[in-house]
XYZ file of C-alpha atoms in Angstrom:
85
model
C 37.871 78.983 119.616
C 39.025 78.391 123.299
C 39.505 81.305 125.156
C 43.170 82.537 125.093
C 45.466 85.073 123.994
C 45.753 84.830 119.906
C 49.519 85.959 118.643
C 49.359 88.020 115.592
C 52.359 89.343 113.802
C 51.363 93.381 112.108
C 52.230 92.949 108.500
C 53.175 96.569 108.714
C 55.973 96.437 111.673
C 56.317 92.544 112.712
C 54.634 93.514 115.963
C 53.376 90.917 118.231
C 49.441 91.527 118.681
C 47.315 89.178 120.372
C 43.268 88.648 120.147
C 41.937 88.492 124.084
C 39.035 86.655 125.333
C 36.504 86.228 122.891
C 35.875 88.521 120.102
C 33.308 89.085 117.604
C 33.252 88.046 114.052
C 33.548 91.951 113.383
C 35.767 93.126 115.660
C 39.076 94.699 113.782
C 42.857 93.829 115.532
C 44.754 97.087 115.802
C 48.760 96.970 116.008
C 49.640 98.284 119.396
C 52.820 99.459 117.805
C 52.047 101.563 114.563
C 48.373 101.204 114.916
C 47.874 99.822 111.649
C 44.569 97.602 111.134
C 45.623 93.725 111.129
C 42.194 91.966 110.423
C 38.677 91.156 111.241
C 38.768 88.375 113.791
C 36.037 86.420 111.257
C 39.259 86.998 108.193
C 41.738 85.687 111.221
C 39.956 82.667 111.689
C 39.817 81.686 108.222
C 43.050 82.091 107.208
C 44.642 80.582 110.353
C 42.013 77.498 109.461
C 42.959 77.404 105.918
C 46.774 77.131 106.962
C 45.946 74.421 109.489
C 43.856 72.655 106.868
C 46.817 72.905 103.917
C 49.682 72.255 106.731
C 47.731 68.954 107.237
C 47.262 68.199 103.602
C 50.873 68.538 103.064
C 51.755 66.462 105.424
C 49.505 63.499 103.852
C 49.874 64.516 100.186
C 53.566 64.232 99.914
C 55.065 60.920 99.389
C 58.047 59.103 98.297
C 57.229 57.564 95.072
C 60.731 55.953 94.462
C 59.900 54.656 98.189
C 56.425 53.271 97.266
C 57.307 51.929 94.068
C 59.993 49.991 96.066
C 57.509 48.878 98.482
C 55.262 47.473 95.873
C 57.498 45.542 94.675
C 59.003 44.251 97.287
C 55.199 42.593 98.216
C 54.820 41.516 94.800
C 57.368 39.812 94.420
C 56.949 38.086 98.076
C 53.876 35.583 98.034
C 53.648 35.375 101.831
C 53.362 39.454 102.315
C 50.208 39.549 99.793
C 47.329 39.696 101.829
C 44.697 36.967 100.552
C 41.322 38.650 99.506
């Protein structure tokens, strides 16, 4: 990851906590707050990827079905909009 400040909420107190510079896989994010243990920075990148990668699949995966049924129609029933194959 680049090398920049990280925001991460505590799950204990809602503290703000960043990750600075570059950290290893190992290293464990204390809450500056309540001093609770957050996460390893190697569990922090996984789940922030594995939001990333569902917020992204969301965003593809729903659709409109009324919307593409009427859509499908629409070109079916107009000759000139079916592409010739």
């Amino acid at each position: 990851m680049f090398q920049r400040p990280r925001k991460v909420a505590c799950p204990e107190c809602s503290g703000s906590n960043y990750w600075k510079a570059n950290p290893k896989p190992t290293d464990v994010l204390h809450c500056r707050y309540c001093h609770a243990a957050i996460a390893s920075y190697e569990k922090y990148v996984q789940v922030t990827a594995q939001q990333e990668a569902q917020r992204l699949l969301a965003e593809f995966v729903e659709s409109d079905v009324s919307r593409d049924l009427a859509h499908l129609k629409a070109v079916l029933a107009t000759p000139e909009l079916r592409s010739s194959l």
